[in-house]
Amino acid sequence: MNKNDEQEVRRKLRILAHVDETKNVSKTCRYWGISRDTFYRWKKEYKTQGEVGLINSKPCPENPSIRVAFVIEEKILYLSLEYLMLRYWCPFTILKRKSFKYSARDDLSLAAQNFICSLLKTIT
């Protein structure tokens, strides 16, 4: 258990202990900013598994079949480094500089997607 896990477990134990002091779940949940469902889920996990049940776990295991291909990942990293100023420049000037045709009514995000797709194609 790393330091962050220990802190989170201590926080959850304080919340569970706070209910024992106040005898009011709703007020405790409001005070700590959590939902009652979350509180009861923590309480159930603590009863069944102890402190180990209070450790935050990933909601689902990593699925390699839905991961972006390594080649595309490399291209995206290259583009983000090559065009670092992309997010600071005016998108219209960038699109104009790259000779994209668009009108003022066009969706700018669609034009930006086309721009990035064309950049990906030029790298391959």
PDB file of N, CA and C in Angstrom, residues 31-115:
ATOM      1  N   TYR A  31     -21.422  16.781   5.403  1.00  0.00           N
ATOM      2  CA  TYR A  31     -20.237  17.420   5.963  1.00  0.00           C
ATOM      3  C   TYR A  31     -18.979  17.054   5.168  1.00  0.00           C
ATOM      4  N   TRP A  32     -18.839  15.790   4.814  1.00  0.00           N
ATOM      5  CA  TRP A  32     -17.648  15.318   4.111  1.00  0.00           C
ATOM      6  C   TRP A  32     -17.770  15.435   2.596  1.00  0.00           C
ATOM      7  N   GLY A  33     -18.962  15.739   2.091  1.00  0.00           N
ATOM      8  CA  GLY A  33     -19.139  15.930   0.654  1.00  0.00           C
ATOM      9  C   GLY A  33     -19.171  14.644  -0.142  1.00  0.00           C
ATOM     10  N   ILE A  34     -19.762  13.613   0.417  1.00  0.00           N
ATOM     11  CA  ILE A  34     -19.894  12.343  -0.302  1.00  0.00           C
ATOM     12  C   ILE A  34     -21.369  11.952  -0.336  1.00  0.00           C
ATOM     13  N   SER A  35     -21.708  11.045  -1.232  1.00  0.00           N
ATOM     14  CA  SER A  35     -23.095  10.582  -1.300  1.00  0.00           C
ATOM     15  C   SER A  35     -23.315   9.464  -0.277  1.00  0.00           C
ATOM     16  N   ARG A  36     -24.577   9.259   0.051  1.00  0.00           N
ATOM     17  CA  ARG A  36     -24.904   8.182   0.990  1.00  0.00           C
ATOM     18  C   ARG A  36     -24.600   6.822   0.376  1.00  0.00           C
ATOM     19  N   ASP A  37     -24.814   6.704  -0.931  1.00  0.00           N
ATOM     20  CA  ASP A  37     -24.481   5.441  -1.606  1.00  0.00           C
ATOM     21  C   ASP A  37     -22.999   5.115  -1.440  1.00  0.00           C
ATOM     22  N   THR A  38     -22.164   6.136  -1.626  1.00  0.00           N
ATOM     23  CA  THR A  38     -20.716   5.935  -1.466  1.00  0.00           C
ATOM     24  C   THR A  38     -20.404   5.519  -0.039  1.00  0.00           C
ATOM     25  N   PHE A  39     -21.017   6.180   0.932  1.00  0.00           N
ATOM     26  CA  PHE A  39     -20.773   5.839   2.333  1.00  0.00           C
ATOM     27  C   PHE A  39     -21.128   4.385   2.618  1.00  0.00           C
ATOM     28  N   TYR A  40     -22.306   3.978   2.177  1.00  0.00           N
ATOM     29  CA  TYR A  40     -22.734   2.602   2.455  1.00  0.00           C
ATOM     30  C   TYR A  40     -21.892   1.577   1.706  1.00  0.00           C
ATOM     31  N   ARG A  41     -21.402   1.939   0.515  1.00  0.00           N
ATOM     32  CA  ARG A  41     -20.504   1.038  -0.207  1.00  0.00           C
ATOM     33  C   ARG A  41     -19.190   0.879   0.560  1.00  0.00           C
ATOM     34  N   TRP A  42     -18.641   2.003   1.079  1.00  0.00           N
ATOM     35  CA  TRP A  42     -17.419   1.932   1.881  1.00  0.00           C
ATOM     36  C   TRP A  42     -17.643   1.121   3.148  1.00  0.00           C
ATOM     37  N   LYS A  43     -18.779   1.330   3.780  1.00  0.00           N
ATOM     38  CA  LYS A  43     -19.083   0.614   5.018  1.00  0.00           C
ATOM     39  C   LYS A  43     -19.149  -0.893   4.768  1.00  0.00           C
ATOM     40  N   LYS A  44     -19.817  -1.262   3.670  1.00  0.00           N
ATOM     41  CA  LYS A  44     -19.937  -2.685   3.320  1.00  0.00           C
ATOM     42  C   LYS A  44     -18.565  -3.293   3.016  1.00  0.00           C
ATOM     43  N   GLU A  45     -17.753  -2.569   2.246  1.00  0.00           N
ATOM     44  CA  GLU A  45     -16.417  -3.075   1.894  1.00  0.00           C
ATOM     45  C   GLU A  45     -15.536  -3.185   3.131  1.00  0.00           C
ATOM     46  N   TYR A  46     -15.671  -2.235   4.061  1.00  0.00           N
ATOM     47  CA  TYR A  46     -14.882  -2.278   5.285  1.00  0.00           C
ATOM     48  C   TYR A  46     -15.285  -3.467   6.153  1.00  0.00           C
ATOM     49  N   LYS A  47     -16.595  -3.762   6.201  1.00  0.00           N
ATOM     50  CA  LYS A  47     -17.056  -4.908   6.989  1.00  0.00           C
ATOM     51  C   LYS A  47     -16.571  -6.226   6.409  1.00  0.00           C
ATOM     52  N   THR A  48     -16.604  -6.330   5.071  1.00  0.00           N
ATOM     53  CA  THR A  48     -16.253  -7.608   4.455  1.00  0.00           C
ATOM     54  C   THR A  48     -14.754  -7.803   4.293  1.00  0.00           C
ATOM     55  N   GLN A  49     -14.011  -6.732   3.926  1.00  0.00           N
ATOM     56  CA  GLN A  49     -12.590  -6.893   3.594  1.00  0.00           C
ATOM     57  C   GLN A  49     -11.645  -6.174   4.539  1.00  0.00           C
ATOM     58  N   GLY A  50     -12.154  -5.354   5.414  1.00  0.00           N
ATOM     59  CA  GLY A  50     -11.290  -4.583   6.306  1.00  0.00           C
ATOM     60  C   GLY A  50     -10.712  -3.374   5.573  1.00  0.00           C
ATOM     61  N   GLU A  51      -9.542  -2.939   6.007  1.00  0.00           N
ATOM     62  CA  GLU A  51      -8.918  -1.751   5.409  1.00  0.00           C
ATOM     63  C   GLU A  51      -8.573  -1.954   3.943  1.00  0.00           C
ATOM     64  N   VAL A  52      -8.321  -3.165   3.541  1.00  0.00           N
ATOM     65  CA  VAL A  52      -7.992  -3.450   2.135  1.00  0.00           C
ATOM     66  C   VAL A  52      -9.168  -3.092   1.234  1.00  0.00           C
ATOM     67  N   GLY A  53     -10.377  -3.244   1.727  1.00  0.00           N
ATOM     68  CA  GLY A  53     -11.562  -2.906   0.948  1.00  0.00           C
ATOM     69  C   GLY A  53     -11.725  -1.420   0.708  1.00  0.00           C
ATOM     70  N   LEU A  54     -11.038  -0.592   1.511  1.00  0.00           N
ATOM     71  CA  LEU A  54     -11.148   0.859   1.361  1.00  0.00           C
ATOM     72  C   LEU A  54     -10.130   1.441   0.395  1.00  0.00           C
ATOM     73  N   ILE A  55      -9.223   0.613  -0.108  1.00  0.00           N
ATOM     74  CA  ILE A  55      -8.229   1.095  -1.077  1.00  0.00           C
ATOM     75  C   ILE A  55      -8.925   1.321  -2.413  1.00  0.00           C
ATOM     76  N   ASN A  56      -8.648   2.476  -3.012  1.00  0.00           N
ATOM     77  CA  ASN A  56      -9.225   2.770  -4.328  1.00  0.00           C
ATOM     78  C   ASN A  56      -8.667   1.804  -5.356  1.00  0.00           C
ATOM     79  N   SER A  57      -9.547   1.217  -6.140  1.00  0.00           N
ATOM     80  CA  SER A  57      -9.100   0.318  -7.200  1.00  0.00           C
ATOM     81  C   SER A  57      -9.623   0.832  -8.525  1.00  0.00           C
ATOM     82  N   LYS A  58      -8.976   0.439  -9.590  1.00  0.00           N
ATOM     83  CA  LYS A  58      -9.420   0.851 -10.914  1.00  0.00           C
ATOM     84  C   LYS A  58     -10.788   0.224 -11.180  1.00  0.00           C
ATOM     85  N   PRO A  59     -11.665   0.958 -11.872  1.00  0.00           N
ATOM     86  CA  PRO A  59     -13.002   0.421 -12.109  1.00  0.00           C
ATOM     87  C   PRO A  59     -13.011  -0.811 -13.009  1.00  0.00           C
ATOM     88  N   CYS A  60     -12.057  -0.915 -13.901  1.00  0.00           N
ATOM     89  CA  CYS A  60     -11.989  -2.082 -14.772  1.00  0.00           C
ATOM     90  C   CYS A  60     -10.535  -2.287 -15.197  1.00  0.00           C
ATOM     91  N   PRO A  61     -10.158  -3.494 -15.537  1.00  0.00           N
ATOM     92  CA  PRO A  61      -8.786  -3.737 -15.972  1.00  0.00           C
ATOM     93  C   PRO A  61      -8.531  -3.092 -17.328  1.00  0.00           C
ATOM     94  N   GLU A  62      -7.269  -2.780 -17.591  1.00  0.00           N
ATOM     95  CA  GLU A  62      -6.910  -2.178 -18.868  1.00  0.00           C
ATOM     96  C   GLU A  62      -7.146  -3.175 -19.994  1.00  0.00           C
ATOM     97  N   ASN A  63      -7.768  -2.717 -21.043  1.00  0.00           N
ATOM     98  CA  ASN A  63      -8.096  -3.574 -22.172  1.00  0.00           C
ATOM     99  C   ASN A  63      -7.199  -3.216 -23.349  1.00  0.00           C
ATOM    100  N   PRO A  64      -6.212  -4.042 -23.666  1.00  0.00           N
ATOM    101  CA  PRO A  64      -5.286  -3.702 -24.750  1.00  0.00           C
ATOM    102  C   PRO A  64      -5.940  -3.675 -26.128  1.00  0.00           C
ATOM    103  N   SER A  65      -7.104  -4.300 -26.281  1.00  0.00           N
ATOM    104  CA  SER A  65      -7.725  -4.322 -27.600  1.00  0.00           C
ATOM    105  C   SER A  65      -8.311  -2.964 -27.982  1.00  0.00           C
ATOM    106  N   ILE A  66      -8.598  -2.102 -26.997  1.00  0.00           N
ATOM    107  CA  ILE A  66      -9.134  -0.783 -27.322  1.00  0.00           C
ATOM    108  C   ILE A  66      -8.067   0.310 -27.261  1.00  0.00           C
ATOM    109  N   ARG A  67      -6.842  -0.066 -27.012  1.00  0.00           N
ATOM    110  CA  ARG A  67      -5.749   0.898 -26.942  1.00  0.00           C
ATOM    111  C   ARG A  67      -5.382   1.380 -28.345  1.00  0.00           C
ATOM    112  N   VAL A  68      -4.971   2.623 -28.431  1.00  0.00           N
ATOM    113  CA  VAL A  68      -4.537   3.191 -29.699  1.00  0.00           C
ATOM    114  C   VAL A  68      -3.239   2.497 -30.122  1.00  0.00           C
ATOM    115  N   ALA A  69      -3.116   2.228 -31.400  1.00  0.00           N
ATOM    116  CA  ALA A  69      -1.915   1.555 -31.904  1.00  0.00           C
ATOM    117  C   ALA A  69      -0.671   2.379 -31.580  1.00  0.00           C
ATOM    118  N   PHE A  70       0.419   1.695 -31.332  1.00  0.00           N
ATOM    119  CA  PHE A  70       1.664   2.348 -30.932  1.00  0.00           C
ATOM    120  C   PHE A  70       2.149   3.325 -31.998  1.00  0.00           C
ATOM    121  N   VAL A  71       1.984   2.966 -33.265  1.00  0.00           N
ATOM    122  CA  VAL A  71       2.430   3.829 -34.361  1.00  0.00           C
ATOM    123  C   VAL A  71       1.667   5.155 -34.330  1.00  0.00           C
ATOM    124  N   ILE A  72       0.362   5.083 -34.136  1.00  0.00           N
ATOM    125  CA  ILE A  72      -0.454   6.296 -34.083  1.00  0.00           C
ATOM    126  C   ILE A  72      -0.100   7.114 -32.847  1.00  0.00           C
ATOM    127  N   GLU A  73       0.151   6.430 -31.739  1.00  0.00           N
ATOM    128  CA  GLU A  73       0.546   7.118 -30.519  1.00  0.00           C
ATOM    129  C   GLU A  73       1.829   7.908 -30.730  1.00  0.00           C
ATOM    130  N   GLU A  74       2.800   7.299 -31.417  1.00  0.00           N
ATOM    131  CA  GLU A  74       4.053   7.996 -31.724  1.00  0.00           C
ATOM    132  C   GLU A  74       3.812   9.209 -32.600  1.00  0.00           C
ATOM    133  N   LYS A  75       2.929   9.084 -33.580  1.00  0.00           N
ATOM    134  CA  LYS A  75       2.632  10.195 -34.476  1.00  0.00           C
ATOM    135  C   LYS A  75       1.976  11.351 -33.718  1.00  0.00           C
ATOM    136  N   ILE A  76       1.074  11.020 -32.818  1.00  0.00           N
ATOM    137  CA  ILE A  76       0.415  12.060 -32.036  1.00  0.00           C
ATOM    138  C   ILE A  76       1.425  12.783 -31.155  1.00  0.00           C
ATOM    139  N   LEU A  77       2.336  12.037 -30.548  1.00  0.00           N
ATOM    140  CA  LEU A  77       3.376  12.668 -29.741  1.00  0.00           C
ATOM    141  C   LEU A  77       4.264  13.562 -30.591  1.00  0.00           C
ATOM    142  N   TYR A  78       4.610  13.081 -31.774  1.00  0.00           N
ATOM    143  CA  TYR A  78       5.433  13.882 -32.687  1.00  0.00           C
ATOM    144  C   TYR A  78       4.714  15.178 -33.045  1.00  0.00           C
ATOM    145  N   LEU A  79       3.426  15.064 -33.385  1.00  0.00           N
ATOM    146  CA  LEU A  79       2.667  16.251 -33.772  1.00  0.00           C
ATOM    147  C   LEU A  79       2.524  17.225 -32.609  1.00  0.00           C
ATOM    148  N   SER A  80       2.314  16.696 -31.421  1.00  0.00           N
ATOM    149  CA  SER A  80       2.146  17.595 -30.284  1.00  0.00           C
ATOM    150  C   SER A  80       3.431  18.345 -29.978  1.00  0.00           C
ATOM    151  N   LEU A  81       4.578  17.705 -30.212  1.00  0.00           N
ATOM    152  CA  LEU A  81       5.844  18.398 -29.998  1.00  0.00           C
ATOM    153  C   LEU A  81       6.172  19.334 -31.161  1.00  0.00           C
ATOM    154  N   GLU A  82       5.900  18.886 -32.380  1.00  0.00           N
ATOM    155  CA  GLU A  82       6.213  19.675 -33.568  1.00  0.00           C
ATOM    156  C   GLU A  82       5.344  20.930 -33.641  1.00  0.00           C
ATOM    157  N   TYR A  83       4.086  20.764 -33.307  1.00  0.00           N
ATOM    158  CA  TYR A  83       3.145  21.874 -33.388  1.00  0.00           C
ATOM    159  C   TYR A  83       2.714  22.305 -31.991  1.00  0.00           C
ATOM    160  N   LEU A  84       3.704  22.492 -31.134  1.00  0.00           N
ATOM    161  CA  LEU A  84       3.443  22.846 -29.741  1.00  0.00           C
ATOM    162  C   LEU A  84       2.648  24.144 -29.623  1.00  0.00           C
ATOM    163  N   MET A  85       2.918  25.074 -30.499  1.00  0.00           N
ATOM    164  CA  MET A  85       2.243  26.364 -30.436  1.00  0.00           C
ATOM    165  C   MET A  85       0.835  26.307 -31.024  1.00  0.00           C
ATOM    166  N   LEU A  86       0.408  25.150 -31.500  1.00  0.00           N
ATOM    167  CA  LEU A  86      -0.899  25.009 -32.134  1.00  0.00           C
ATOM    168  C   LEU A  86      -2.026  25.513 -31.235  1.00  0.00           C
ATOM    169  N   ARG A  87      -1.944  25.203 -29.951  1.00  0.00           N
ATOM    170  CA  ARG A  87      -3.039  25.601 -29.070  1.00  0.00           C
ATOM    171  C   ARG A  87      -2.996  27.080 -28.727  1.00  0.00           C
ATOM    172  N   TYR A  88      -1.857  27.762 -28.984  1.00  0.00           N
ATOM    173  CA  TYR A  88      -1.762  29.173 -28.655  1.00  0.00           C
ATOM    174  C   TYR A  88      -2.055  30.071 -29.856  1.00  0.00           C
ATOM    175  N   TRP A  89      -1.841  29.558 -31.055  1.00  0.00           N
ATOM    176  CA  TRP A  89      -2.100  30.356 -32.248  1.00  0.00           C
ATOM    177  C   TRP A  89      -3.585  30.376 -32.556  1.00  0.00           C
ATOM    178  N   CYS A  90      -3.957  31.348 -33.318  1.00  0.00           N
ATOM    179  CA  CYS A  90      -5.350  31.411 -33.755  1.00  0.00           C
ATOM    180  C   CYS A  90      -5.581  30.292 -34.763  1.00  0.00           C
ATOM    181  N   PRO A  91      -6.561  29.439 -34.544  1.00  0.00           N
ATOM    182  CA  PRO A  91      -6.790  28.313 -35.455  1.00  0.00           C
ATOM    183  C   PRO A  91      -7.065  28.739 -36.887  1.00  0.00           C
ATOM    184  N   PHE A  92      -7.700  29.903 -37.059  1.00  0.00           N
ATOM    185  CA  PHE A  92      -7.983  30.355 -38.422  1.00  0.00           C
ATOM    186  C   PHE A  92      -6.694  30.625 -39.197  1.00  0.00           C
ATOM    187  N   THR A  93      -5.696  31.224 -38.529  1.00  0.00           N
ATOM    188  CA  THR A  93      -4.434  31.496 -39.225  1.00  0.00           C
ATOM    189  C   THR A  93      -3.704  30.215 -39.567  1.00  0.00           C
ATOM    190  N   ILE A  94      -3.764  29.255 -38.670  1.00  0.00           N
ATOM    191  CA  ILE A  94      -3.111  27.977 -38.953  1.00  0.00           C
ATOM    192  C   ILE A  94      -3.776  27.305 -40.138  1.00  0.00           C
ATOM    193  N   LEU A  95      -5.102  27.277 -40.126  1.00  0.00           N
ATOM    194  CA  LEU A  95      -5.808  26.630 -41.223  1.00  0.00           C
ATOM    195  C   LEU A  95      -5.573  27.376 -42.536  1.00  0.00           C
ATOM    196  N   LYS A  96      -5.519  28.699 -42.463  1.00  0.00           N
ATOM    197  CA  LYS A  96      -5.268  29.494 -43.667  1.00  0.00           C
ATOM    198  C   LYS A  96      -3.854  29.204 -44.196  1.00  0.00           C
ATOM    199  N   ARG A  97      -2.902  29.111 -43.260  1.00  0.00           N
ATOM    200  CA  ARG A  97      -1.512  28.861 -43.629  1.00  0.00           C
ATOM    201  C   ARG A  97      -1.364  27.482 -44.273  1.00  0.00           C
ATOM    202  N   LYS A  98      -2.171  26.538 -43.840  1.00  0.00           N
ATOM    203  CA  LYS A  98      -2.097  25.183 -44.372  1.00  0.00           C
ATOM    204  C   LYS A  98      -3.040  24.999 -45.564  1.00  0.00           C
ATOM    205  N   SER A  99      -3.568  26.083 -46.090  1.00  0.00           N
ATOM    206  CA  SER A  99      -4.424  26.131 -47.285  1.00  0.00           C
ATOM    207  C   SER A  99      -5.682  25.271 -47.162  1.00  0.00           C
ATOM    208  N   PHE A 100      -6.320  25.336 -46.007  1.00  0.00           N
ATOM    209  CA  PHE A 100      -7.611  24.691 -45.844  1.00  0.00           C
ATOM    210  C   PHE A 100      -8.687  25.681 -46.239  1.00  0.00           C
ATOM    211  N   LYS A 101      -9.702  25.189 -46.912  1.00  0.00           N
ATOM    212  CA  LYS A 101     -10.812  26.058 -47.290  1.00  0.00           C
ATOM    213  C   LYS A 101     -11.917  25.886 -46.261  1.00  0.00           C
ATOM    214  N   TYR A 102     -12.385  26.975 -45.732  1.00  0.00           N
ATOM    215  CA  TYR A 102     -13.452  26.945 -44.757  1.00  0.00           C
ATOM    216  C   TYR A 102     -14.196  28.264 -44.821  1.00  0.00           C
ATOM    217  N   SER A 103     -15.399  28.244 -44.352  1.00  0.00           N
ATOM    218  CA  SER A 103     -16.158  29.483 -44.251  1.00  0.00           C
ATOM    219  C   SER A 103     -16.356  29.793 -42.780  1.00  0.00           C
ATOM    220  N   ALA A 104     -16.815  30.987 -42.492  1.00  0.00           N
ATOM    221  CA  ALA A 104     -16.998  31.393 -41.098  1.00  0.00           C
ATOM    222  C   ALA A 104     -18.062  30.540 -40.416  1.00  0.00           C
ATOM    223  N   ARG A 105     -18.974  29.972 -41.207  1.00  0.00           N
ATOM    224  CA  ARG A 105     -20.040  29.160 -40.624  1.00  0.00           C
ATOM    225  C   ARG A 105     -19.596  27.730 -40.338  1.00  0.00           C
ATOM    226  N   ASP A 106     -18.497  27.294 -40.933  1.00  0.00           N
ATOM    227  CA  ASP A 106     -18.032  25.926 -40.733  1.00  0.00           C
ATOM    228  C   ASP A 106     -17.674  25.691 -39.268  1.00  0.00           C
ATOM    229  N   ASP A 107     -17.865  24.474 -38.870  1.00  0.00           N
ATOM    230  CA  ASP A 107     -17.483  24.088 -37.517  1.00  0.00           C
ATOM    231  C   ASP A 107     -15.966  24.050 -37.445  1.00  0.00           C
ATOM    232  N   LEU A 108     -15.403  24.872 -36.565  1.00  0.00           N
ATOM    233  CA  LEU A 108     -13.950  24.959 -36.466  1.00  0.00           C
ATOM    234  C   LEU A 108     -13.336  23.653 -35.981  1.00  0.00           C
ATOM    235  N   SER A 109     -14.048  22.935 -35.098  1.00  0.00           N
ATOM    236  CA  SER A 109     -13.491  21.673 -34.603  1.00  0.00           C
ATOM    237  C   SER A 109     -13.378  20.656 -35.734  1.00  0.00           C
ATOM    238  N   LEU A 110     -14.322  20.668 -36.672  1.00  0.00           N
ATOM    239  CA  LEU A 110     -14.245  19.771 -37.817  1.00  0.00           C
ATOM    240  C   LEU A 110     -13.044  20.132 -38.689  1.00  0.00           C
ATOM    241  N   ALA A 111     -12.825  21.427 -38.883  1.00  0.00           N
ATOM    242  CA  ALA A 111     -11.664  21.864 -39.658  1.00  0.00           C
ATOM    243  C   ALA A 111     -10.364  21.465 -38.961  1.00  0.00           C
ATOM    244  N   ALA A 112     -10.336  21.586 -37.642  1.00  0.00           N
ATOM    245  CA  ALA A 112      -9.144  21.195 -36.890  1.00  0.00           C
ATOM    246  C   ALA A 112      -8.915  19.686 -36.989  1.00  0.00           C
ATOM    247  N   GLN A 113      -9.990  18.898 -36.949  1.00  0.00           N
ATOM    248  CA  GLN A 113      -9.855  17.446 -37.104  1.00  0.00           C
ATOM    249  C   GLN A 113      -9.292  17.106 -38.471  1.00  0.00           C
ATOM    250  N   ASN A 114      -9.792  17.772 -39.507  1.00  0.00           N
ATOM    251  CA  ASN A 114      -9.263  17.538 -40.858  1.00  0.00           C
ATOM    252  C   ASN A 114      -7.794  17.906 -40.936  1.00  0.00           C
ATOM    253  N   PHE A 115      -7.436  18.985 -40.274  1.00  0.00           N
ATOM    254  CA  PHE A 115      -6.043  19.431 -40.252  1.00  0.00           C
ATOM    255  C   PHE A 115      -5.146  18.369 -39.628  1.00  0.00           C
TER     256      PHE A 115
END
